[in-house]
PDB file of C-alpha atoms in Angstrom:
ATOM      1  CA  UNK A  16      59.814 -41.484 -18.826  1.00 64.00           C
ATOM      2  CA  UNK A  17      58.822 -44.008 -16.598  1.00 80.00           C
ATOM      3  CA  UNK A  18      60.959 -43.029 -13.536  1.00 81.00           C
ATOM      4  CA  UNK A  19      59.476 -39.171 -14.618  1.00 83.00           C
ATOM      5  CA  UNK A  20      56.062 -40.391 -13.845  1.00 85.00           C
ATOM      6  CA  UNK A  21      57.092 -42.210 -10.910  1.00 85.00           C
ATOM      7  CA  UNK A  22      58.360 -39.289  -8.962  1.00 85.00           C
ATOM      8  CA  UNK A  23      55.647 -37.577 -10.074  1.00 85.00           C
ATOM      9  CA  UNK A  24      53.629 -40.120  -8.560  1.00 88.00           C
ATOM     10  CA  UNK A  25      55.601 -39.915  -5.267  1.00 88.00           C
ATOM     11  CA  UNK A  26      55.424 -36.238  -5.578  1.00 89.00           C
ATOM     12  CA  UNK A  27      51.596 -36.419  -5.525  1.00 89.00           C
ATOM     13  CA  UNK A  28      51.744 -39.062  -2.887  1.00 90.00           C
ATOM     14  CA  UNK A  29      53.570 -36.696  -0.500  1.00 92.00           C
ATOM     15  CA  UNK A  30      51.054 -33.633  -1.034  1.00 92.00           C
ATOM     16  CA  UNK A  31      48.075 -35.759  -1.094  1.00 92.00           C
ATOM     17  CA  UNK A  32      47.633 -35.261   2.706  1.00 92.00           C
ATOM     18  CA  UNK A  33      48.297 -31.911   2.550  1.00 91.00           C
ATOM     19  CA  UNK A  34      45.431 -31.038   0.000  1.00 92.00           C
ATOM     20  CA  UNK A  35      42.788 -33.718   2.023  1.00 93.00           C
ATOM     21  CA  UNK A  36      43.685 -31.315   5.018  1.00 92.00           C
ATOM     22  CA  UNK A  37      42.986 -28.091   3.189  1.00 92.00           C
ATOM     23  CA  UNK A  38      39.840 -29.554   1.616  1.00 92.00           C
ATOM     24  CA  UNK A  39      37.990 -31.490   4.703  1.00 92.00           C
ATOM     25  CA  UNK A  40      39.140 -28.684   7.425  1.00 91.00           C
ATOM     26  CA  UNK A  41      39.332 -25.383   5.312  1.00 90.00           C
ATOM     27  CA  UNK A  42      38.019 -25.160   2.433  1.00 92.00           C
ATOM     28  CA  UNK A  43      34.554 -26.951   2.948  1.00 93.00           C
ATOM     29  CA  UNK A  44      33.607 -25.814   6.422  1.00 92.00           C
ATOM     30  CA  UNK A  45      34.334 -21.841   5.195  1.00 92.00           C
ATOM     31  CA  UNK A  46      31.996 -22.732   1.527  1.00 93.00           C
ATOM     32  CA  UNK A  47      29.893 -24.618   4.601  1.00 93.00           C
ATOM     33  CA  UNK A  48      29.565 -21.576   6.738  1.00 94.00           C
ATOM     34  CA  UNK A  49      28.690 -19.102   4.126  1.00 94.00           C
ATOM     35  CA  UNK A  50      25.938 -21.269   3.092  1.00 94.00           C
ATOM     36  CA  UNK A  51      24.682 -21.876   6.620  1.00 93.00           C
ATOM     37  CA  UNK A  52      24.942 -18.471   6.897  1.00 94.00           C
ATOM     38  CA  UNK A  53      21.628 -17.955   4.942  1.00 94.00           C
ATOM     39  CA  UNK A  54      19.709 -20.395   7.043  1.00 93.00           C
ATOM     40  CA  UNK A  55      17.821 -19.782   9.970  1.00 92.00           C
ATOM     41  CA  UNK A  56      19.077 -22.894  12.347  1.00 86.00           C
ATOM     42  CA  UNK A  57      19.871 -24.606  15.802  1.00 78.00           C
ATOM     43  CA  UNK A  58      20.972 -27.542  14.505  1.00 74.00           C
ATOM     44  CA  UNK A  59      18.099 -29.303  13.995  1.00 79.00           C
ATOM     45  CA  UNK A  60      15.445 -27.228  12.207  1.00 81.00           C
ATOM     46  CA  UNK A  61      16.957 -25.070   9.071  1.00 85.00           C
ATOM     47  CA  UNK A  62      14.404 -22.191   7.794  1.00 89.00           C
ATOM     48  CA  UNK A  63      16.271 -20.532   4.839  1.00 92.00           C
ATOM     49  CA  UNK A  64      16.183 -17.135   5.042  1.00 92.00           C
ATOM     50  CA  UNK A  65      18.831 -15.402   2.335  1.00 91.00           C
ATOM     51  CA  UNK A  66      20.430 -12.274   4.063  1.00 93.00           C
ATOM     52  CA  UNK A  67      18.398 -11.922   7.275  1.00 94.00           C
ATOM     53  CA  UNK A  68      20.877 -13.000   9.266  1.00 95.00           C
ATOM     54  CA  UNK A  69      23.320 -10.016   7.628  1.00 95.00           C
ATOM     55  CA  UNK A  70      20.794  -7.650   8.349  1.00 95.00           C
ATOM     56  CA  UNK A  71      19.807  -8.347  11.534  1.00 94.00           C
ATOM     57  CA  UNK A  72      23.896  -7.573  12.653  1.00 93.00           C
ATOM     58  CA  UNK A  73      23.052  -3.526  12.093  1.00 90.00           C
ATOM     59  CA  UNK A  74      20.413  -3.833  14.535  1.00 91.00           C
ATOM     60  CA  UNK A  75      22.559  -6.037  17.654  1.00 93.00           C
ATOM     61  CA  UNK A  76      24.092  -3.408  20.139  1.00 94.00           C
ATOM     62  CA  UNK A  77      26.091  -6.474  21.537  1.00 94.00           C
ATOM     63  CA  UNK A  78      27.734  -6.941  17.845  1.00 96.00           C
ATOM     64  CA  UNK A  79      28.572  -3.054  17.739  1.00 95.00           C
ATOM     65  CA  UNK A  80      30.077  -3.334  21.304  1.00 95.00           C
ATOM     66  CA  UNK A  81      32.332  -6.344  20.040  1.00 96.00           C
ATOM     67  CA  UNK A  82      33.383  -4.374  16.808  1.00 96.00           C
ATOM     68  CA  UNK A  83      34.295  -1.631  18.903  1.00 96.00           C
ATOM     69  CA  UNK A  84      35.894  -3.830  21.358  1.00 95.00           C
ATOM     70  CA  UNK A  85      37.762  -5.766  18.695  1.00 96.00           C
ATOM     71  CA  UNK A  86      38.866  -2.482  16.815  1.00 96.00           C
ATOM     72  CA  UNK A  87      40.411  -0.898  19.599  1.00 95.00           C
ATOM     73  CA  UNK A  88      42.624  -3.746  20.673  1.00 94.00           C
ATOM     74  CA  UNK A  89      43.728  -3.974  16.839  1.00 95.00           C
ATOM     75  CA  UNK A  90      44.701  -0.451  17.343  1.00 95.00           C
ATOM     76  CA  UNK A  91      46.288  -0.403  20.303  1.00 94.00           C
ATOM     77  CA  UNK A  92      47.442  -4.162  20.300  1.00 94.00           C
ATOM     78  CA  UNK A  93      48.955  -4.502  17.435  1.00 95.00           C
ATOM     79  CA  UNK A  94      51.305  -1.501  17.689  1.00 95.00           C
ATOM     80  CA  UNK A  95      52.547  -2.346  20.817  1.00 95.00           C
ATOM     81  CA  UNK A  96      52.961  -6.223  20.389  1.00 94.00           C
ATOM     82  CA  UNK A  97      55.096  -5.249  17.492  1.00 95.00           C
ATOM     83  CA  UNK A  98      57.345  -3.099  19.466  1.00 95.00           C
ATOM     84  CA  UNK A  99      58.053  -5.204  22.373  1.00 93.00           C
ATOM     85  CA  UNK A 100      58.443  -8.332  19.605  1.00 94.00           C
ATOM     86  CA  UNK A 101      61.148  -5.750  18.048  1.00 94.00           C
ATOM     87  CA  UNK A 102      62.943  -4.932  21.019  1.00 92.00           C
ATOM     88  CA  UNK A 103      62.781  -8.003  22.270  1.00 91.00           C
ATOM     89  CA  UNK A 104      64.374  -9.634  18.827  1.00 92.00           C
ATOM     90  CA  UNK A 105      67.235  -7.171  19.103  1.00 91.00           C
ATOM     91  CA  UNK A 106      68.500  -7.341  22.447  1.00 88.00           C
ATOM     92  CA  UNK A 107      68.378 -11.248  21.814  1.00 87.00           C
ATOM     93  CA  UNK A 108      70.456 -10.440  18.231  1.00 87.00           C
ATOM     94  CA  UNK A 109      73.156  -8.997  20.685  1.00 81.00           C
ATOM     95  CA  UNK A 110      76.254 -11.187  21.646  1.00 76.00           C
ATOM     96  CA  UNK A 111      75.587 -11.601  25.099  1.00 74.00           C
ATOM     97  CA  UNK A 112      76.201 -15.079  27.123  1.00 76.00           C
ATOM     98  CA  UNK A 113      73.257 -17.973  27.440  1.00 74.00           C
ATOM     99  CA  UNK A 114      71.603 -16.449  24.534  1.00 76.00           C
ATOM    100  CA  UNK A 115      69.915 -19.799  23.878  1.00 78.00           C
ATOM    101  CA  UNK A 116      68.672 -19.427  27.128  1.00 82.00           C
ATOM    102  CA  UNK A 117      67.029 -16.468  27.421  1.00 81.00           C
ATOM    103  CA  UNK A 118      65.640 -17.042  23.330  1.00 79.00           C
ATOM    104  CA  UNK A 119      63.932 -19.957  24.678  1.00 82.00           C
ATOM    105  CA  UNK A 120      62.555 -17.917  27.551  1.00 84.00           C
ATOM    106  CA  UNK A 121      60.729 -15.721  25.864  1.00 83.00           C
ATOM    107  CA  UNK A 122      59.586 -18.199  23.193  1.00 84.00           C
ATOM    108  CA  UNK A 123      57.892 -20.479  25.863  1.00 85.00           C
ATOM    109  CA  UNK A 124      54.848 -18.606  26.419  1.00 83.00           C
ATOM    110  CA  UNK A 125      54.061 -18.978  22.727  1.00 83.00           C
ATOM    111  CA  UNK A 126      54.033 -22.781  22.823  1.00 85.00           C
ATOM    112  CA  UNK A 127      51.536 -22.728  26.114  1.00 85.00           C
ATOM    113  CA  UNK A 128      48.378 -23.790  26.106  1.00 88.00           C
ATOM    114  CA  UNK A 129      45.790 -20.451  25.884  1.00 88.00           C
ATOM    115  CA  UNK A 130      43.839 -21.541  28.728  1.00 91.00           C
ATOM    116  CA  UNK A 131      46.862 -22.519  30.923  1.00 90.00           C
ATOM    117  CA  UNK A 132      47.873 -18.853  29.657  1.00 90.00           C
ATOM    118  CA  UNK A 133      44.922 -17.600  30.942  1.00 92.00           C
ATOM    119  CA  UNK A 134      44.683 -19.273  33.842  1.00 92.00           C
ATOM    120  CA  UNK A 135      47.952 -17.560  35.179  1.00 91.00           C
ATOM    121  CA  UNK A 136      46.970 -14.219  33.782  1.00 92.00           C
ATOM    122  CA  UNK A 137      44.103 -14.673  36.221  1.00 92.00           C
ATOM    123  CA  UNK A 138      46.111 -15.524  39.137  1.00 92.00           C
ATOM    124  CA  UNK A 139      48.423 -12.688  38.644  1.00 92.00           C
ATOM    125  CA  UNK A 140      46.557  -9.448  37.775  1.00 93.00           C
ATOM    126  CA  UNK A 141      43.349 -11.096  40.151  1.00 89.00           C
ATOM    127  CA  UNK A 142      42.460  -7.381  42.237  1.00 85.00           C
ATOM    128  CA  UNK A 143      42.057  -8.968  45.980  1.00 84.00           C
ATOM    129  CA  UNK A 144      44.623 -11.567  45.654  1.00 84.00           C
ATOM    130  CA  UNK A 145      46.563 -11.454  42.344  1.00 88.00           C
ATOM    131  CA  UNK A 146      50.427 -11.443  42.180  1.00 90.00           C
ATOM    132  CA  UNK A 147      50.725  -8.253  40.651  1.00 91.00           C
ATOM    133  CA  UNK A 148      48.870  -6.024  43.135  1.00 90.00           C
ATOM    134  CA  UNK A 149      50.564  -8.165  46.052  1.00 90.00           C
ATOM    135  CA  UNK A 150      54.344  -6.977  44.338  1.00 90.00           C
ATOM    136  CA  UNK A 151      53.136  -3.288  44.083  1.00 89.00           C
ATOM    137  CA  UNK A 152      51.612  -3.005  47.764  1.00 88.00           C
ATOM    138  CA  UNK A 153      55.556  -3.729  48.576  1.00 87.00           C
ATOM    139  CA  UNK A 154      56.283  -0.172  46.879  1.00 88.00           C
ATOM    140  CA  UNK A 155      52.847   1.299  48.206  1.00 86.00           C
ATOM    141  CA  UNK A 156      50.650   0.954  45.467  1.00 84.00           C
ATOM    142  CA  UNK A 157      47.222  -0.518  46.254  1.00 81.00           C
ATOM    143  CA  UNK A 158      44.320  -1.646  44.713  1.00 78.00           C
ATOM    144  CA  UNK A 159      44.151  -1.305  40.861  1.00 86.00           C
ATOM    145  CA  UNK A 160      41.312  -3.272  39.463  1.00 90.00           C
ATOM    146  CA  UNK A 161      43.114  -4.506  36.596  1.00 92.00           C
ATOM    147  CA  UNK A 162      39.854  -6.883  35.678  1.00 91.00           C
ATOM    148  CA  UNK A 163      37.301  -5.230  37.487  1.00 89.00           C
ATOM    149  CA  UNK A 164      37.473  -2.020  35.616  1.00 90.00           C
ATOM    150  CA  UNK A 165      36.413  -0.915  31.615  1.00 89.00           C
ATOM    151  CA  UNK A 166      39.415   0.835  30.757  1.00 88.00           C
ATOM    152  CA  UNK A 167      42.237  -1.179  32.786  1.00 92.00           C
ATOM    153  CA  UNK A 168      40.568  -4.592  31.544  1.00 93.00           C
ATOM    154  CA  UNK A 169      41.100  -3.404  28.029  1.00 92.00           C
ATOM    155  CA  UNK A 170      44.632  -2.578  28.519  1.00 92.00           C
ATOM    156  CA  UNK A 171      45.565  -5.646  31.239  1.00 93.00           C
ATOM    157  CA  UNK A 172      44.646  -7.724  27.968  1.00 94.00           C
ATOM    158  CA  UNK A 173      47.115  -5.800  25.491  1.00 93.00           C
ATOM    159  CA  UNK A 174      49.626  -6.697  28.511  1.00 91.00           C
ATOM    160  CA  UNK A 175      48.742 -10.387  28.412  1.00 91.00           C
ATOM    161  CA  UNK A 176      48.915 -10.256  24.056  1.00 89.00           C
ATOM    162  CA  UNK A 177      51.968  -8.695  24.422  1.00 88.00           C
ATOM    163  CA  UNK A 178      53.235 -11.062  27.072  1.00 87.00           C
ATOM    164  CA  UNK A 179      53.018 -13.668  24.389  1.00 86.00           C
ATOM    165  CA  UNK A 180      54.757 -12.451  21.456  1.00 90.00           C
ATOM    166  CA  UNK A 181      57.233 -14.515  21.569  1.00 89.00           C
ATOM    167  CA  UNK A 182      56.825 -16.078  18.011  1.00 90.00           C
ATOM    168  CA  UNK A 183      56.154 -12.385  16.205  1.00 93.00           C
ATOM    169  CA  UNK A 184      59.920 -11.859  18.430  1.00 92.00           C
ATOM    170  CA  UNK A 185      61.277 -15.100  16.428  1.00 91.00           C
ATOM    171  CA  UNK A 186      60.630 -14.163  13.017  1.00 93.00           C
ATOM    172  CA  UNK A 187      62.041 -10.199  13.947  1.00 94.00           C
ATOM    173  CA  UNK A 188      65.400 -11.789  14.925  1.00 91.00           C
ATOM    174  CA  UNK A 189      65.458 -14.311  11.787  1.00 90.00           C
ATOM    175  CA  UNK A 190      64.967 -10.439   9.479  1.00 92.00           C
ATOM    176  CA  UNK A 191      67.406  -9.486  11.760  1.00 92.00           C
ATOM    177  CA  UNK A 192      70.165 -12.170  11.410  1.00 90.00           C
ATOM    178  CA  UNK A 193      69.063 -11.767   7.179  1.00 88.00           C
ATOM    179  CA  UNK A 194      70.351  -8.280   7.466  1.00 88.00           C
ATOM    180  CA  UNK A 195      74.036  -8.463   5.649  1.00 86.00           C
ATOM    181  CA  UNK A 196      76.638  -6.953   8.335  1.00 87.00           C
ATOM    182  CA  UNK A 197      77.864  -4.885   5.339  1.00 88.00           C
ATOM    183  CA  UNK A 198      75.364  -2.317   5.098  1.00 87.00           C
ATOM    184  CA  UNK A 199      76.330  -1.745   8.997  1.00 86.00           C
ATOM    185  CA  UNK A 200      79.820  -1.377   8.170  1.00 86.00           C
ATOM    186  CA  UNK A 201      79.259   0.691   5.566  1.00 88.00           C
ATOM    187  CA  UNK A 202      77.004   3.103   7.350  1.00 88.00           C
ATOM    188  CA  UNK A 203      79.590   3.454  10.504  1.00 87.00           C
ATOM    189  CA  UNK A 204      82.337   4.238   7.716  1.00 87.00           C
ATOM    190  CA  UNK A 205      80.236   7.402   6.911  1.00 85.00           C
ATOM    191  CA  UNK A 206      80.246   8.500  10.619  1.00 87.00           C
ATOM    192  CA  UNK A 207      76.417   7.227  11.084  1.00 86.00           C
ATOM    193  CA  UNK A 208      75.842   7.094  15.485  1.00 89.00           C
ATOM    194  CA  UNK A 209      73.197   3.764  16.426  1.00 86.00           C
ATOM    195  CA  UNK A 210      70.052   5.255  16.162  1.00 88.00           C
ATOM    196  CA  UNK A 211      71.120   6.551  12.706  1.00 90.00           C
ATOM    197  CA  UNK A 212      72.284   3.162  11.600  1.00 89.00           C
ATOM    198  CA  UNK A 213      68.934   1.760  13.196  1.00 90.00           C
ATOM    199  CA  UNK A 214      66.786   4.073  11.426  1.00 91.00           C
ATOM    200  CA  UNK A 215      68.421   4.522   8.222  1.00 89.00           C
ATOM    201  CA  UNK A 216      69.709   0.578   8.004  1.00 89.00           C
ATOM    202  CA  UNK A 217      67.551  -1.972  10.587  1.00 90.00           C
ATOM    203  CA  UNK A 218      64.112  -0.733   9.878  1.00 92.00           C
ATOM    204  CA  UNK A 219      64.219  -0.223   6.012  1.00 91.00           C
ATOM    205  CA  UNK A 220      65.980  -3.875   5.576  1.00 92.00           C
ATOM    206  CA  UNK A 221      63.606  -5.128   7.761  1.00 93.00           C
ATOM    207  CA  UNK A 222      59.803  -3.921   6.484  1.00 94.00           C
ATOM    208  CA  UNK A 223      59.012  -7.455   4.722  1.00 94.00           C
ATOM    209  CA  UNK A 224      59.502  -9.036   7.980  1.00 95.00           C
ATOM    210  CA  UNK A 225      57.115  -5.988   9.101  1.00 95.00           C
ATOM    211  CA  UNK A 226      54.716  -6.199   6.628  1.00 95.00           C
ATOM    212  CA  UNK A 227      54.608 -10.014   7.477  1.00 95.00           C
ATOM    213  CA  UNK A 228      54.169  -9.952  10.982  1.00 95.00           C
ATOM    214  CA  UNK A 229      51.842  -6.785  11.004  1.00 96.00           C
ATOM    215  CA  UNK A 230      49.321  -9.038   9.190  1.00 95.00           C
ATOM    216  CA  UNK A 231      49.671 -11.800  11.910  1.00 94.00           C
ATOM    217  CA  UNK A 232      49.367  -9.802  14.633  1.00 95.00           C
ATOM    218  CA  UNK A 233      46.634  -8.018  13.384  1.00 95.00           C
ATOM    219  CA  UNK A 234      44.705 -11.296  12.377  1.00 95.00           C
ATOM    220  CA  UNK A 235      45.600 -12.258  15.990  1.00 93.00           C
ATOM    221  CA  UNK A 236      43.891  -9.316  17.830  1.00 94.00           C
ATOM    222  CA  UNK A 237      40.610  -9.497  15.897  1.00 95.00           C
ATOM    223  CA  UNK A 238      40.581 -13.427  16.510  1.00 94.00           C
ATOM    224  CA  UNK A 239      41.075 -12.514  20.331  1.00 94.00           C
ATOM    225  CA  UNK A 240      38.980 -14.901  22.249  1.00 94.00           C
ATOM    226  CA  UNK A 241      40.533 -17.644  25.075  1.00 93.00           C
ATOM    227  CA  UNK A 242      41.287 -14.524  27.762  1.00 92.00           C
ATOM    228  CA  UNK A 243      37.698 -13.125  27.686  1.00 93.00           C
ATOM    229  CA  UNK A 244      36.590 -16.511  27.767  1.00 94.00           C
ATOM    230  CA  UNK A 245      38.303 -17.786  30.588  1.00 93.00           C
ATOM    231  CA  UNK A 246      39.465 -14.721  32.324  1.00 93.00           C
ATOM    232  CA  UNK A 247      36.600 -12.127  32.411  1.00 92.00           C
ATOM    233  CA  UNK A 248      33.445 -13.910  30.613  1.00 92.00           C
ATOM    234  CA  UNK A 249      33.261 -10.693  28.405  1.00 91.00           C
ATOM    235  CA  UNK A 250      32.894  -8.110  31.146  1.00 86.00           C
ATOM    236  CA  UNK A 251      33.165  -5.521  33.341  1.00 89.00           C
ATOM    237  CA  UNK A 252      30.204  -4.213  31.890  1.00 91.00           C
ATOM    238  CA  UNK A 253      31.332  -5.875  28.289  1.00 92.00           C
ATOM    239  CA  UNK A 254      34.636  -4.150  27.834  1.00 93.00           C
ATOM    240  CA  UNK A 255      35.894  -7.571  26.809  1.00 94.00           C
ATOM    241  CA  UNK A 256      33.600  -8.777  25.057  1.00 95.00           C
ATOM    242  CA  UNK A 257      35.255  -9.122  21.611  1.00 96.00           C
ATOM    243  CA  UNK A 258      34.170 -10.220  18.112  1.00 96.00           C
ATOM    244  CA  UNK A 259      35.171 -14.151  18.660  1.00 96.00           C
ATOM    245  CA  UNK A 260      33.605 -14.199  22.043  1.00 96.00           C
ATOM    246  CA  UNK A 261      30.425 -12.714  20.526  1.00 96.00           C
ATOM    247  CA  UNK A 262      30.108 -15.505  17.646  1.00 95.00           C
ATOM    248  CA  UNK A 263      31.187 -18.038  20.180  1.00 95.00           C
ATOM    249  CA  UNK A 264      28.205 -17.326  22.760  1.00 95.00           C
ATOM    250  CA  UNK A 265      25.703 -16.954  19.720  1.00 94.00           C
ATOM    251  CA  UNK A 266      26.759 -20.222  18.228  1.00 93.00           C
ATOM    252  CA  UNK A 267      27.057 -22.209  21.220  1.00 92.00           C
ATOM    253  CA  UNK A 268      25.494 -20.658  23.899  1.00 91.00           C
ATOM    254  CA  UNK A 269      21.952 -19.756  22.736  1.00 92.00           C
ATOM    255  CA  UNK A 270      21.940 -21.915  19.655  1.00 91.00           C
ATOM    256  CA  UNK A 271      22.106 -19.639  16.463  1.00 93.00           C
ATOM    257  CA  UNK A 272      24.147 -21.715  14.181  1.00 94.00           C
ATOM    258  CA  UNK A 273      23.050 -19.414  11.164  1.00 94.00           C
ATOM    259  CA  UNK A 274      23.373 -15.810  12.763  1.00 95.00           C
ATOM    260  CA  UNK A 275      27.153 -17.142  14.503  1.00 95.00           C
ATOM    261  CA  UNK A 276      28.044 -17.857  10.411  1.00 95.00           C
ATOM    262  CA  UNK A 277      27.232 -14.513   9.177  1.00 96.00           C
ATOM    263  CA  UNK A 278      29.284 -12.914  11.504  1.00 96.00           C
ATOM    264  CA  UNK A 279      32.158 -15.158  10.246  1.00 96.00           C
ATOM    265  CA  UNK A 280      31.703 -14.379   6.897  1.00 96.00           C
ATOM    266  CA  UNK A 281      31.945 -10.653   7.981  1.00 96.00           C
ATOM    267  CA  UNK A 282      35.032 -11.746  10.293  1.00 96.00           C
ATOM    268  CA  UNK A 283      36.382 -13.352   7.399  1.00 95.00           C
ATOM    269  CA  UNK A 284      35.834 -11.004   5.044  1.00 96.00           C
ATOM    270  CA  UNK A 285      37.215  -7.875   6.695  1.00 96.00           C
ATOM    271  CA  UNK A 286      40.000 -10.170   7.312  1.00 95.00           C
ATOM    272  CA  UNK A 287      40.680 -10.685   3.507  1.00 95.00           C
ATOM    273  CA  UNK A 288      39.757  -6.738   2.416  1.00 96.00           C
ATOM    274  CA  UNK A 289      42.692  -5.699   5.743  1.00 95.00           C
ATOM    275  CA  UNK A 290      45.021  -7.777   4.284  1.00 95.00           C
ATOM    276  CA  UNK A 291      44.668  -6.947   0.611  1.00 96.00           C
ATOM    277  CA  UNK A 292      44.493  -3.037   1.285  1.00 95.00           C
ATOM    278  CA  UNK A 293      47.877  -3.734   3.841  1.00 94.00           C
ATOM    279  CA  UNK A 294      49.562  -5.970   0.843  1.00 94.00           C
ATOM    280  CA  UNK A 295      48.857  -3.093  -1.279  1.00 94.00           C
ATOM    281  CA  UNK A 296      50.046  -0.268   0.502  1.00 93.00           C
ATOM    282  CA  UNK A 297      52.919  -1.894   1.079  1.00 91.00           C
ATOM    283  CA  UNK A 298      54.875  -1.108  -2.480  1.00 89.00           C
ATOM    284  CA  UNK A 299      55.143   2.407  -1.007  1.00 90.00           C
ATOM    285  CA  UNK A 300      57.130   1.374   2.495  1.00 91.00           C
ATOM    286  CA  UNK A 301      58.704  -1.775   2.246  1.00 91.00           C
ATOM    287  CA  UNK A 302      61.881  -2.600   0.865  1.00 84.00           C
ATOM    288  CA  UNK A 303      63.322  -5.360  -0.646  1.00 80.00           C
ATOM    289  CA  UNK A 304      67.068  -6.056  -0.993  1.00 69.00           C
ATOM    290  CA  UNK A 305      68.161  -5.789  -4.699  1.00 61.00           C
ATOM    291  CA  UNK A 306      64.592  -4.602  -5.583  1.00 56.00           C
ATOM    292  CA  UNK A 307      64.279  -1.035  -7.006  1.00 53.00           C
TER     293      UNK A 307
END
């Protein structure tokens, strides 16, 4: 009994750090923000004033514009992030020479820094003297405003998300490697060509890893904030300006501690309501092996 208690002791030892984490940087700033949320506030004063501040987001045309904003890069974004992540993971699943190599290639943008990331983004799709344009004038194509423009800033930023998918690309090839070479063999036996085996084989066996990563990336795109930040300020004419950069600049920029929190809470709560509906939709499409 007593060495029972004593790795129970240890056990609680070990977590303790763990849970102090979760409490002092999770849990209390988000029961923190919601309450802060109901307060008028700089920082200084506090004037409660109970949902004011979630009534006053129907009425801000910059918090429609960074819904909008934040929607369509979840909509385009995420779909396309996935894809290259997927083809990505499989051509790295192949048997090909320096495979560590190239797998650590296209993991390193992942571990940058996000301003560094920035920072280069800038320098290469820059309109007067970016890399980009420079490598295209070679082939005569000139002058695309990829940051100068509405539309083309929108999609120059899914290029830069999905230049950096390099972790949603890791956990692809570890469903990948999970797949049992069995169910290959067996589906070659009965005359099924590569796309066949891909379609009928890869992408069932692989849906939790799916499911999994769709929620990440899609978390990811509405959290969107270090490129418009650093890269474009919000603009052209705020087709950056997403949901994060909006709470940022309302928080820290002009001072409204109380109205930044409400739109977390929304943030937060969409975020929760996306992922339940997406948890629950998923007992129609994804498969699990040995599950009915």
């Amino acid at each position: 009994m007593r060495q029972e208690k004593r790795n129970e002791m240890y056990m609680y030892l070990f977590i303790l750090p763990g849970i102090l984490g979760f409490l002092f940087f999770w849990l209390i700033p988000i029961v923190y923000t919601f309450v802060l949320s109901t307060f008028k506030t700089n920082g200084m004063n506090n004037i409660f004033v109970g949902i004011e501040n979630y009534i006053k987001l129907f009425g801000d045309k910059e918090y429609r514009k960074a819904i909008f904003n934040t929607v369509y890069m979840v909509i385009l974004g995420v779909p396309i992030n996935m894809l290259a992540a997927l083809i990505l993971a499989m051509l790295l699943n192949a048997k090909i020479k320096a495979l560590g190599l190239f797998r650590t290639i296209f993991y390193i943008p992942t571990i940058l820094p996000g301003v560094a990331t920035a920072v280069s983004m800038f320098f290469i799709f820059n309109t007067r003297y970016g890399l980009l344009n420079r490598v295209l004038s070679l082939v005569g194509i000139e002058g695309i405003d990829w940051l100068g423009e509405p539309g083309m800033a929108k999609l120059t930023f899914i290029i830069i998300g999905a230049w950096g998918v390099g972790q949603t690309m890791i956990i692809f090839l570890m469903g990948l490697q999970g797949i049992s070479e069995t169910y290959f063999e067996a589906a070659y036996v009965d005359g099924a060509n590569s796309f066949q085996r891909f379609w009928s084989v890869t992408l069932p066996m692989l849906t939790p890893t799916i499911l999994y990563n769709f929620i990440l990336q899609c978390i990811a795109q509405m959290q969107i904030f270090t490129p418009a930040y650093v890269i474009t300020n919000g603009g052209p004419d705020q087709a950056t300006y997403f949901y994060v950069y909006k709470l940022y600049r309302d928080a820290f920029q002009f001072g409204k501690f109380g109205y930044a929190s409400a739109q977390s809470v929304v943030l937060f709560i969409v975020t929760l309501i996306l992922t339940f509906l997406v948890m629950k939709s998923s007992n129609s499409w994804v498969h699990y092996e040995g599950g009915e």
